[in-house]
Amino acid sequence: MKFKVSEDVDAPADVTFARFTDFRGVEAEALGRGATLSRVANWHAPAQGCAWRGTVKIRGRSRPITAEIAEFLPPQRCEIQTTIGGMEAVYEITFLELRSDMTRVQIVMDLSASTLSARLALQTLKLARGRVMQRLQGLQARQGNLAEEDYRRARA
């Protein structure tokens, strides 16, 4: 099952890429939602091969999560492959520079299930597709607004 959202951000591709790949913010948000995450090999700068491990609560049960940066090409593309229980997710972010001060950000999230419980969770997501799309668009809009603020602050 695929989810795809796109938005234009009024900031250069390098500023936008830096904001969208600020993994400290992503980690903090996940911890605020009850997940436990730790960086594998305690890396400091994101690069291809960097990974996380931990647990996350889904449908009332704690499930193991692993995530790895599969592709990291600044300022064009970032791909993260995640496994949560029996569900695999590929999260791709593509940055297309429209002008020197405008970037189109496209996020594609592809989910697949390999276990029965993961298939049930995926069916629930299919039923709630509209809400999932709203959340994904909201996340993208928030990150885009932060990138625009970073760019305005740097120019001032």
Backbone as a ProteinNet text record, in pm:
[ID]
protein_1_A
[PRIMARY]
MKFKVSEDVDAPADVTFARFTDFRGVEAEALGRGATLSRVANWHAPAQGCAWRGTVKIRGRSRPITAEIAEFLPPQRCEIQTTIGGMEAVYEITFLELRSDMTRVQIVMDLSASTLSARLALQTLKLARGRVMQRLQGLQARQGNLAEEDYRRARA
[TERTIARY]
84.5	0	89.7	59.7	141.7	65.4	138.6	91.2	188.3	135	220.7	169.9	258.1	223.4	336	299.8	396.4	365.1	468.6	449.1	566.8	539.5	645.3	684.6	815.7	870.1	950.7	927.1	997.6	1133.7	1222.1	1359.3	1443.7	1573.7	1660.8	1663.8	1704.4	1704.6	1794.1	1911	2001.1	1943	1876	1812.6	1695.1	1616.5	1500.2	1544.7	1647.4	1699.3	1748.8	1821.3	1873.5	1760.1	1650.9	1539.3	1466.4	1441.2	1366.4	1448.8	1579.8	1664.6	1724.7	1658.4	1698.2	1643.2	1721.4	1673.3	1662.7	1729.9	1713.4	1568.7	1510.3	1370.8	1276.2	1303.7	1220.9	1230.1	1351.3	1370.8	1296.6	1304.2	1236.9	1085.4	1032	887.9	845.9	925.8	894.3	899.6	999.3	1009.4	891.1	843.9	727.4	599.8	597.6	480.1	493.4	595.2	607.7	700.7	765.2	859.6	994.3	1070	1208	1296.3	1386.8	1476	1619	1710	1851.5	1924.3	2025.9	2104.2	2200.8	2206.7	2300.7	2438.3	2537.6	2676.3	2692.2	2593	2602.7	2652.4	2601.2	2644	2597.2	2669.5	2637.3	2583.1	2640.6	2594.8	2524	2406.9	2335.2	2411.8	2408.7	2472.6	2408.5	2433.3	2381.1	2434.4	2346.2	2384.7	2360.4	2335.8	2304.9	2169.9	2156.3	2035.5	1990.3	1864.7	1803.6	1744.2	1730.9	1657.9	1575.7	1468.8	1388.1	1256.3	1160.3	1025.4	925	806.9	699.2	567.9	473.5	342.7	250	196.1	97.2	-17.6	-136.9	-258.5	-245	-180.9	-170.9	-58	17.3	127	259.6	360.7	495.2	556	603.5	659.6	800.4	888.6	1025.3	1027.2	1117.4	1133.3	1281.5	1311.1	1446.1	1430	1520.7	1517.4	1660.8	1676.5	1809.7	1797.8	1894.6	1901.4	1959.3	1874.9	1916.6	1984.5	1943.2	2002.5	2003.8	2116.1	2130.9	2213.3	2143.1	2208.3	2170.9	2241.1	2208.1	2235.6	2155.6	2024.2	1910.6	1924	1824.6	1731.3	1781.8	1699.5	1746.3	1647.2	1673.8	1571.1	1618	1528	1558.2	1452.2	1465.7	1381.1	1441.7	1370.4	1349.3	1224.1	1186	1110.8	1134.1	1057.8	997.8	866.6	795.9	717.7	763.9	699.5	711.2	599.6	600.6	566.9	575.2	543.4	669.6	685.4	798.2	747.5	825.2	790.7	914.2	894.5	999.9	951.2	1029.6	994.6	1093.8	1047.1	1132.9	1098.7	1201.3	1183.1	1268.8	1205.2	1275.3	1262	1372.7	1378.2	1410.6	1321.5	1340.5	1347.9	1461.4	1478.7	1404.6	1298.9	1220.8	1285.3	1334	1409	1518.4	1599.6	1706.8	1652.8	1528.9	1470.5	1339.5	1316.3	1194.6	1224.8	1175	1199.9	1068.7	1048.1	932.6	976.8	904.5	934.3	824.8	866.7	771.3	805.4	703.8	720.7	635.7	698.5	628	654.3	548.4	560.9	493.5	570.8	520.8	522.3	406.2	391.9	357.4	416.9	381.4	388	314.5	305.2	351.5	418.4	463.8	404	331.7	266.7	117.6	41.9	-101.9	-136.9	-72.1	-102.9	-66.3	41.1	79.3	-21.8	-74.4	-177.1	-303.6	-338.9	-455.2	-432	-312.8	-279.5	-283.6	-235.9	-237.5	-381.5	-469.2	-610.3	-672.4	-636	-684.6	-637.8	-512	-460	-532.7	-567.9	-642.4	-777.1	-842.4	-971.1	-956.6	-842.4	-817.9	-726.4	-726.1	-634.5	-641	-760.4	-776.5	-704.7	-720.3	-652.1	-501.6	-455.7	-311.8	-255	-325.9	-281.1	-277.8	-377.7	-379.5	-260.4	-229.8	-115.6	15.4	29.8	151	165.5	55.2	59.3	88.4	32.8	60	205.9	262.8	404.9	489.6	456.2	531.3	518.1	399.7	377.7	455.5	455.8	531.2	680.7	733.9	876.6	906.9	817	835.2	834.6	742.5	738.6	865.7	918	1043.2	1160.3	1161.7	1267.2	1258.7	1137.2	1119.7	1166.5	1135.5	1183.3	1335.3	1396.7	1542.8	1604	1546.3	1598.1	1583.8	1465.7	1446.4	1541.7	1562.2	1653	1796.8	1837.2	1974.3	1996.9	1890.8	1904.6	1903.7	1843.8	1831	1960.3
-116.2	0	123.4	217.4	337.3	461.8	551.3	684.4	780.6	883.4	976.8	1118.2	1207.8	1348.6	1433.9	1555.8	1646.4	1788.7	1869.5	2009.4	2092	2218.3	2310.8	2392	2402.1	2472.4	2591.7	2708.4	2829.8	2839.2	2747.2	2744.1	2662	2686.8	2608.2	2460.5	2376.7	2231.8	2191.5	2254.7	2214.1	2245.1	2360	2395.3	2300.8	2274	2185.8	2043.8	1994.9	1860.6	1850.8	1952.6	1951.2	1944.5	2017.3	2017.9	1883.9	1829.2	1703.8	1583.9	1595.2	1484.8	1516.3	1602.1	1630	1516.8	1410.9	1290.2	1305.9	1405	1429.1	1467.5	1549.9	1589.3	1471.9	1385.8	1266.3	1173.8	1156.6	1071.2	1128	1258.2	1321.8	1305.9	1320.5	1303.2	1159.5	1062.2	921.1	891.1	945.4	923.9	986.6	1100.8	1166.5	1086.2	997.4	913.2	775.7	756.2	631.2	528.4	558.6	464.2	472.1	365.2	368.2	343.3	435.7	424.6	450.2	378	406.2	389.5	471.2	465.4	348.2	271.2	159.2	218.3	179.5	225.9	373.6	432.5	567.8	671.3	670.1	763.1	905	1003.1	1143.9	1215.4	1188.6	1250.9	1145.4	1179	1080.3	1045.2	918.9	869.5	736.2	691.1	561	453.2	366.1	257.9	285.9	410.7	442.3	380.6	336.2	261.5	292.2	253.2	262.6	127.8	104.6	-11.2	35.5	-39.2	-3.7	-76.7	-18.6	-73.7	40.2	4.1	100.3	29.6	103.9	44.6	62.7	-49.3	-47.8	-136.5	-78.8	-150	-211.6	-137.4	-180	-276.7	-319.6	-413.9	-351	-384.1	-336.5	-423.2	-358.8	-432.3	-382	-472.6	-429.5	-347.5	-250.1	-167.4	-157.1	-169.6	-143.1	-52.9	40.9	132.2	158.2	173	197.8	296.9	386.8	479.9	402	370.2	288.5	371.8	498.6	586.7	728.3	796.3	931.1	1011.9	1086.5	1165.2	1312.9	1387	1528.8	1608	1703	1741.4	1687.9	1565.1	1515	1409.3	1317.3	1201.5	1137.6	1086.1	1008	895.1	773.8	658.8	584.9	556.1	485.6	358.8	246.3	118.9	80	49.3	21.1	-111	-184.2	-303.9	-287.4	-300	-291.5	-420.3	-507.9	-638.3	-709.4	-744	-810.2	-717.5	-586	-489.7	-418.7	-409.5	-338.2	-206.1	-101.8	29.2	88.5	140.6	213.6	357.5	448.7	589.4	665.9	718.4	790.1	938.4	1022.1	1166.7	1213.8	1279.7	1330.9	1482.7	1549.6	1695.2	1740.7	1818.8	1868.9	2020.4	2076.5	2221.5	2284.3	2361.2	2427.6	2559.9	2633.1	2757.6	2756.9	2859.3	2863.8	2877.6	2928.1	2945.9	2868.8	2765.4	2684.8	2538.5	2450.9	2307.4	2231.8	2135.6	2046	1922.1	1892.7	1776.1	1673.5	1553.4	1444.9	1331.4	1288.4	1178.2	1061.1	944.5	822	721	667.7	565.7	440	332.7	206.1	103.1	51.3	-44.3	-182.6	-284.5	-423.1	-505.8	-617.2	-701.2	-842.6	-904.3	-1042.9	-1138.3	-1085.8	-1172	-1139.9	-1228.4	-1209	-1085	-1065.6	-947.7	-818.9	-822	-704.1	-678.9	-785.1	-768.6	-706.7	-746.5	-686.4	-538.3	-504.9	-364.1	-285	-345.4	-280.3	-259.8	-356	-340.1	-223.3	-209	-95.7	35.3	39.5	160.1	189.4	84.9	104.9	169.9	127.4	185.6	331.1	363	498.2	576.5	542.2	602.7	756.5	812.1	957.6	1022.3	964	1018.8	1003.7	890.8	868.7	972.7	999.7	1100.7	1239.1	1271.6	1400.8	1414.2	1308.9	1313.2	1329	1256.5	1264.2	1403.5	1460.5	1595.6	1698.5	1678.1	1768.3	1764.9	1645.6	1631.7	1701.8	1681.9	1744.6	1897.2	1948.1	2092.4	2152.6	2085.7	2135.8	2142.5	2036.3	2036.3	2143	2159.5	2262.5	2401.9	2427.6	2558.2	2583.1	2480.7	2496.7	2524.1	2460	2485.7	2629.5	2678	2816.6	2913.6	2885	2969.6	2967.9	2851.5	2841.3	2926.7	2920.3	2995.1	3146.2	3189.1	3333.4	3382.3	3302.8	3339.6	3351.5	3260.3	3263.6	3383.4	3427	3542.6	3673.6	3678.1	3804.1	3845.4
0	0	0	-89.6	-103.2	-62	2.9	34.7	-31.1	-98.9	-170.7	-149.1	-100.4	-81.8	-139.3	-177.5	-236.8	-193.4	-176.9	-137.9	-185	-221.4	-259.8	-137.4	-114.2	1.5	-49.3	8.8	-32	35.3	-1.2	50.8	-46.6	-51.7	-139.9	-99.8	-193.6	-171.2	-55.6	-39.4	68.6	206.2	220.2	348.6	375.6	273.9	287.5	321.1	251.8	279	423.3	469.1	606.9	708.1	684.5	778.8	777.7	659.2	649.8	698.1	700.4	747.6	884.3	960.6	1098.5	1185	1198.2	1264.9	1415.7	1474.1	1617.9	1648.1	1561.8	1579.4	1563.5	1467.8	1445.5	1566.3	1617.4	1735.7	1855.8	1876.1	1989.4	1978.8	1857.5	1837.9	1866.4	1822.3	1847.7	1997.1	2066.6	2211.2	2283.5	2234.7	2293.8	2275.9	2178.5	2153.4	2217.1	2301.5	2376	2315.5	2204.9	2144.7	2216.2	2209.1	2256.1	2134.5	2108.9	1994.4	2038.6	1978.9	2000.9	1868.7	1850.5	1728.4	1734.6	1628.5	1619.6	1591.4	1667.8	1654.8	1690.6	1756.3	1809.7	1709.1	1588.6	1483.8	1514.8	1457.8	1483.6	1359.7	1243.5	1119	1035	979.7	899.1	771.6	737	615	579.9	459.9	417.8	511.1	557	646.6	793.6	831.4	971	1006.2	1132.2	1168.1	1310.1	1338.8	1470.6	1507	1637.3	1689.5	1808.3	1836.4	1951.8	1952.9	2026.1	2033.6	2018.9	1969.3	1951.8	1983.7	2042.2	2072.6	1953.9	1906.5	1799.4	1842.6	1840.3	1880.7	2019.9	2111	2249.1	2279.6	2179.3	2202.5	2163.5	2238.7	2209.7	2099.5	1994.1	1880.7	1851.7	1807.4	1774.9	1645.7	1641.9	1523.7	1489.2	1361.6	1310.5	1189.4	1174.1	1060.4	1016.1	885	829	713.9	707.3	595	477.7	380.2	266.9	159	147.4	47	103.3	89.1	143.8	43.9	-41.8	-146.9	-132.8	-45.7	-27.5	-155.5	-190.5	-140.3	-226.5	-277.9	-371.8	-316.1	-235.5	-200.3	-69.5	4.2	124.6	128.6	154.6	165	294	369	495.4	488.1	520.4	523.1	668.4	701.5	839.5	847.1	956.3	986.4	1125.5	1134.3	1262.8	1276.1	1364.1	1375.8	1242.4	1180.3	1051.3	935.7	958	853.4	807.4	675.6	618.4	560.6	579.6	525.2	457.9	338.7	269.1	259.3	314	324.2	237.4	123.1	29.7	31.3	41.1	31.9	-84.5	-181	-298.6	-300.3	-331.2	-332.5	-474.4	-534	-669.9	-663.3	-702.4	-698.7	-816.5	-787.3	-890.7	-931.3	-833.2	-851	-746.5	-746.2	-646.7	-505	-491.4	-358.2	-339.8	-421.6	-407	-438.8	-351.2	-365.3	-353.4	-442.1	-431.2	-354.5	-247.3	-164.7	-188.8	-226.4	-249	-153.7	-79.3	14.7	-32.9	-42.7	-78.9	31.5	90.4	192.9	140.5	126.7	73.2	186	220.5	330.2	276.7	337.3	303.9	431.5	432.7	552.1	521.3	620.1	601.4	704.8	803.2	902.3	907.2	966.1	974.7	1055.9	1170.4	1252.5	1179.3	1101.5	1023.5	912.1	852.9	749.6	807.2	928.7	994.4	1021.4	1067	1090.9	960.5	852.9	721.5	672.7	699.9	663.9	740	866.4	945.7	884.2	839.1	774.6	643.3	570.7	445.8	473.8	581.3	617.8	661.6	721.3	771.2	677.2	549.8	452.1	452.8	461.5	462.4	579.6	697.4	816	806	753.1	736.3	639.8	530.5	434	498.5	579.7	648.1	741.9	815.4	906.4	830.8	721	640.9	579.8	530.5	475.4	584.1	702.5	814.6	855.3	861.9	893.7	789.1	662.7	554.9	561.1	587.4	596.1	713.1	828.5	944.3	913.3	854.6	821.4	716.2	618.2	516.2	576.1	669.5	736.6	815.6	881.6	956.2	862.1	745.8	647.1	596.8	572.6	528.9	636.3	764.1	874	882.6	868.1	870.1	759.5	641.4	527.2	549.6	599.1	625.4	732.8	836.3	944.8	894.4	806.2	752.7	661.3	591.7	502.1	578.2	694.8	770.9	837.1
[MASK]
++++++++++++++++++++++++++++++++++++++++++++++++++++++++++++++++++++++++++++++++++++++++++++++++++++++++++++++++++++++++++++++++++++++++++++++++++++++++++++

